[in-house]
Amino acid sequence: GQQLNQSPQSMFIQEGEDVSMNCTSSSIFNTWLWYKQDPGEGPVLLIALYKAGELTSNGRLTAQFGITRKDSFLNISASIPSDVGIYFCAGTASIQGAQKLVFGQGTRLTINP
Amino acid sequence: DGGITQSPKYLFRKEGQNVTLSCEQNLNHDAMYWYRQDPGQGLRLIYYSQIVNDFQKGDIAEGYSVSREKKESFPLTVTSAQKNPTAFYLCASSIVWGQPQHFGDGTRLSIL
């Protein structure tokens, strides 16, 4: 079935650095979503992308829907301690005639003060 | 405030026992979902419901059951047939099927 390859699996950065992570697939997706999960809590939706080529920002976060519809990236500028957590990409695709949401494995972000 | 409420936050199950996890939403969303998350892993879909009184199996439905008798409620029962139930369970909802999902804060289930 459809799979999303999210990379990197983990990142260790200094406070103030910019962060970049991405998701790729061999399949075409209709929407791309980026979530952040704090320990012991549910994922929170950060950005939703609906059109190929779309570039959307939410504060220091910027995400893009790849033009081929097979990838997406998320950038975080000037990282701060509260950015620590696990970031998940997710995409919706038509599978056997139904829309299905597929999740990546997550990128764990650790920030050294 | 509108949102998704999962209870309890922590749950312990004895061997051979069924347990039910609660999920309630006041967002007036039609679609609801249950996911399982294991340490260091992504989310795997257990069951979903596109509309009240209807539900479908997800990717890992064996050993689980659900009901959708009310629009705002989608309880998940972890049965004794689920041999490895220890995990973090997440409930989500969306306005309609296929739209971005919003998650509750999860229930962590452990085996005694």
Tab-separated table of C-alpha atoms in Angstrom:
chain	number	residue	atom	x	y	z
A	1	GLY	CA	0.000	0.000	0.000
A	2	GLN	CA	0.917	3.696	0.063
A	3	GLN	CA	3.903	4.483	2.282
A	4	LEU	CA	5.475	7.725	3.365
A	5	ASN	CA	9.207	7.903	3.981
A	6	GLN	CA	9.901	10.649	6.476
A	7	SER	CA	13.426	11.899	7.101
A	8	PRO	CA	15.417	12.402	9.084
A	9	GLN	CA	14.210	10.088	11.857
A	10	SER	CA	15.796	12.342	14.465
A	11	MET	CA	17.531	15.686	14.657
A	12	PHE	CA	19.753	17.223	17.318
A	13	ILE	CA	20.239	20.972	16.852
A	14	GLN	CA	21.203	24.109	18.705
A	15	GLU	CA	18.611	26.654	19.696
A	16	GLY	CA	18.271	29.271	16.983
A	17	GLU	CA	19.109	26.935	14.098
A	18	ASP	CA	16.769	26.340	11.198
A	19	VAL	CA	15.253	22.880	10.723
A	20	SER	CA	14.207	21.045	7.590
A	21	MET	CA	12.442	17.702	7.279
A	22	ASN	CA	10.627	15.995	4.436
A	23	CYS	CA	8.352	13.213	3.370
A	24	THR	CA	8.517	11.324	0.109
A	25	SER	CA	6.507	8.602	-1.526
A	26	SER	CA	6.327	6.671	-4.756
A	27	SER	CA	2.562	7.352	-4.782
A	28	ILE	CA	0.606	10.497	-5.511
A	29	PHE	CA	-1.128	12.239	-2.617
A	30	ASN	CA	-4.067	14.655	-2.752
A	31	THR	CA	-3.313	16.559	0.454
A	32	TRP	CA	-0.347	16.850	2.791
A	33	LEU	CA	-0.612	17.504	6.515
A	34	TRP	CA	2.046	18.243	9.108
A	35	TYR	CA	1.460	17.463	12.798
A	36	LYS	CA	3.489	17.970	15.967
A	37	GLN	CA	3.211	15.623	18.946
A	38	ASP	CA	4.433	16.469	22.432
A	39	PRO	CA	5.209	13.594	24.843
A	40	GLY	CA	2.070	11.930	26.196
A	41	GLU	CA	-0.263	14.039	24.073
A	42	GLY	CA	-2.068	13.749	20.771
A	43	PRO	CA	-0.719	15.212	17.512
A	44	VAL	CA	-1.659	18.813	16.774
A	45	LEU	CA	-2.240	19.933	13.198
A	46	LEU	CA	0.333	22.548	12.128
A	47	ILE	CA	-0.201	23.029	8.406
A	48	ALA	CA	-2.520	21.578	5.756
A	49	LEU	CA	-1.626	21.682	2.046
A	50	TYR	CA	-4.197	21.068	-0.667
A	51	LYS	CA	-2.613	21.924	-4.037
A	52	ALA	CA	0.566	20.839	-5.803
A	53	GLY	CA	3.179	23.563	-5.468
A	54	GLU	CA	1.377	25.232	-2.572
A	55	LEU	CA	3.663	26.958	-0.066
A	56	THR	CA	2.071	27.785	3.297
A	57	SER	CA	3.445	29.422	6.431
A	58	ASN	CA	2.318	29.316	10.038
A	59	GLY	CA	4.554	31.631	12.065
A	60	ARG	CA	8.096	30.247	11.916
A	61	LEU	CA	6.874	27.124	10.107
A	62	THR	CA	6.754	26.808	6.330
A	63	ALA	CA	5.582	23.761	4.391
A	64	GLN	CA	5.302	22.981	0.709
A	65	PHE	CA	3.285	20.504	-1.333
A	66	GLY	CA	5.679	19.080	-3.904
A	67	ILE	CA	4.928	19.770	-7.548
A	68	THR	CA	4.969	16.034	-8.361
A	69	ARG	CA	2.459	15.448	-5.507
A	70	LYS	CA	4.797	12.782	-4.159
A	71	ASP	CA	6.607	14.812	-1.525
A	72	SER	CA	6.379	17.610	1.018
A	73	PHE	CA	8.785	19.434	3.283
A	74	LEU	CA	8.501	21.334	6.550
A	75	ASN	CA	10.935	24.057	7.603
A	76	ILE	CA	11.198	25.628	11.041
A	77	SER	CA	13.160	28.853	11.289
A	78	ALA	CA	15.062	30.076	14.346
A	79	SER	CA	14.186	27.077	16.536
A	80	ILE	CA	13.209	27.584	20.169
A	81	PRO	CA	12.963	25.062	23.049
A	82	SER	CA	9.199	24.597	22.682
A	83	ASP	CA	9.760	23.251	19.148
A	84	VAL	CA	10.968	19.997	20.719
A	85	GLY	CA	8.715	17.066	19.875
A	86	ILE	CA	7.893	14.587	17.151
A	87	TYR	CA	6.777	15.910	13.780
A	88	PHE	CA	4.608	13.720	11.565
A	89	CYS	CA	3.753	14.168	7.941
A	90	ALA	CA	0.527	12.657	6.652
A	91	GLY	CA	-0.993	12.456	3.221
A	92	THR	CA	-4.378	11.541	1.839
A	93	ALA	CA	-4.559	9.294	-1.183
A	94	SER	CA	-7.245	7.439	-3.064
A	95	ILE	CA	-6.914	3.773	-2.176
A	96	GLN	CA	-9.425	1.339	-3.645
A	97	GLY	CA	-11.832	4.190	-4.331
A	98	ALA	CA	-11.682	5.694	-0.827
A	99	GLN	CA	-9.664	8.552	0.638
A	100	LYS	CA	-7.172	7.234	3.179
A	101	LEU	CA	-4.802	9.130	5.467
A	102	VAL	CA	-1.277	7.689	5.666
A	103	PHE	CA	1.255	8.775	8.304
A	104	GLY	CA	5.025	8.985	8.140
A	105	GLN	CA	7.128	7.487	10.923
A	106	GLY	CA	7.926	10.860	12.468
A	107	THR	CA	10.960	13.093	12.979
A	108	ARG	CA	12.064	13.528	16.599
A	109	LEU	CA	13.466	17.016	17.168
A	110	THR	CA	15.787	17.672	20.108
A	111	ILE	CA	17.128	21.154	20.814
A	112	ASN	CA	20.216	21.924	22.864
A	113	PRO	CA	19.897	25.285	24.622
B	1	ASP	CA	-14.188	25.013	24.033
B	2	GLY	CA	-14.717	22.454	21.297
B	3	GLY	CA	-12.499	19.451	21.236
B	4	ILE	CA	-11.950	15.743	21.555
B	5	THR	CA	-11.887	14.156	24.999
B	6	GLN	CA	-10.343	10.762	25.628
B	7	SER	CA	-10.649	8.950	28.925
B	8	PRO	CA	-9.090	7.608	30.952
B	9	LYS	CA	-5.579	8.996	30.432
B	10	TYR	CA	-4.040	5.770	31.775
B	11	LEU	CA	-5.634	2.320	31.806
B	12	PHE	CA	-4.446	-1.017	33.081
B	13	ARG	CA	-5.793	-4.343	31.872
B	14	LYS	CA	-5.492	-7.783	33.323
B	15	GLU	CA	-4.875	-10.773	31.107
B	16	GLY	CA	-8.090	-12.013	29.502
B	17	GLN	CA	-10.017	-8.833	30.279
B	18	ASN	CA	-11.842	-6.553	27.876
B	19	VAL	CA	-11.447	-2.806	28.359
B	20	THR	CA	-13.225	0.126	26.737
B	21	LEU	CA	-11.600	3.438	25.873
B	22	SER	CA	-13.847	6.473	25.648
B	23	CYS	CA	-13.737	9.150	22.935
B	24	GLU	CA	-16.153	12.087	22.867
B	25	GLN	CA	-16.139	15.101	20.534
B	26	ASN	CA	-18.226	18.258	20.582
B	27	LEU	CA	-17.003	19.535	17.225
B	28	ASN	CA	-20.045	18.222	15.343
B	29	HIS	CA	-17.691	16.174	13.162
B	30	ASP	CA	-19.131	13.333	11.102
B	31	ALA	CA	-15.984	11.202	10.883
B	32	MET	CA	-14.107	9.623	13.796
B	33	TYR	CA	-11.039	7.413	13.950
B	34	TRP	CA	-9.003	5.233	16.311
B	35	TYR	CA	-5.233	4.858	15.981
B	36	ARG	CA	-2.627	2.846	17.807
B	37	GLN	CA	0.855	4.256	18.404
B	38	ASP	CA	3.761	2.111	19.578
B	39	PRO	CA	7.016	3.632	20.915
B	40	GLY	CA	9.018	5.317	18.184
B	41	GLN	CA	6.394	4.458	15.590
B	42	GLY	CA	3.876	6.281	13.491
B	43	LEU	CA	0.123	5.923	13.765
B	44	ARG	CA	-1.741	2.839	12.589
B	45	LEU	CA	-5.460	2.948	11.887
B	46	ILE	CA	-7.621	0.526	13.896
B	47	TYR	CA	-11.188	1.516	12.983
B	48	TYR	CA	-12.929	4.491	11.464
B	49	SER	CA	-16.481	5.768	11.179
B	50	GLN	CA	-17.584	8.076	8.405
B	51	ILE	CA	-21.009	8.692	9.875
B	52	VAL	CA	-23.121	7.684	12.847
B	53	ASN	CA	-24.223	4.026	12.911
B	54	ASP	CA	-21.483	3.082	10.441
B	55	PHE	CA	-17.877	1.977	10.941
B	56	GLN	CA	-15.170	0.189	8.991
B	57	LYS	CA	-12.051	-1.807	9.836
B	58	GLY	CA	-8.720	-0.095	9.438
B	59	ASP	CA	-5.317	-1.706	8.978
B	60	ILE	CA	-5.066	-3.449	12.371
B	61	ALA	CA	-8.646	-4.154	13.504
B	62	GLU	CA	-8.085	-7.685	14.866
B	63	GLY	CA	-8.740	-7.856	18.599
B	64	TYR	CA	-10.634	-4.557	18.678
B	65	SER	CA	-14.287	-3.529	18.377
B	66	VAL	CA	-16.111	-0.195	18.136
B	67	SER	CA	-19.592	1.277	18.067
B	68	ARG	CA	-20.965	4.573	16.749
B	69	GLU	CA	-24.444	4.947	18.214
B	70	LYS	CA	-24.107	8.699	18.682
B	71	LYS	CA	-22.404	11.279	16.503
B	72	GLU	CA	-20.269	12.577	19.358
B	73	SER	CA	-19.102	9.222	20.731
B	74	PHE	CA	-16.842	6.483	19.306
B	75	PRO	CA	-15.753	4.056	22.051
B	76	LEU	CA	-13.058	1.449	21.382
B	77	THR	CA	-13.046	-1.937	23.118
B	78	VAL	CA	-9.758	-3.784	23.367
B	79	THR	CA	-10.725	-7.422	23.657
B	80	SER	CA	-8.859	-10.349	25.163
B	81	ALA	CA	-8.166	-11.471	21.598
B	82	GLN	CA	-5.696	-8.601	21.219
B	83	LYS	CA	-2.492	-10.314	22.339
B	84	ASN	CA	-0.281	-7.243	22.463
B	85	PRO	CA	-2.527	-4.408	23.638
B	86	THR	CA	0.096	-2.262	25.388
B	87	ALA	CA	0.220	0.977	23.390
B	88	PHE	CA	-0.837	4.602	23.201
B	89	TYR	CA	-4.328	4.903	21.690
B	90	LEU	CA	-5.390	8.054	19.877
B	91	CYS	CA	-8.877	9.086	18.826
B	92	ALA	CA	-9.391	11.653	16.075
B	93	SER	CA	-12.238	13.321	14.227
B	94	SER	CA	-12.721	15.329	11.058
B	95	ILE	CA	-15.580	17.383	9.630
B	96	VAL	CA	-16.129	14.716	7.007
B	97	TRP	CA	-14.129	11.731	5.825
B	98	GLY	CA	-10.941	12.778	4.051
B	99	GLN	CA	-10.575	16.179	5.737
B	100	PRO	CA	-7.735	16.982	8.195
B	101	GLN	CA	-8.081	15.077	11.449
B	102	HIS	CA	-7.903	16.568	14.919
B	103	PHE	CA	-6.701	14.374	17.770
B	104	GLY	CA	-7.496	13.807	21.414
B	105	ASP	CA	-4.741	13.549	24.030
B	106	GLY	CA	-4.657	9.766	24.015
B	107	THR	CA	-5.060	6.850	26.420
B	108	ARG	CA	-2.056	4.800	27.456
B	109	LEU	CA	-3.021	1.145	27.980
B	110	SER	CA	-0.784	-1.210	29.919
B	111	ILE	CA	-1.070	-4.883	30.877
B	112	LEU	CA	-0.808	-5.917	34.510
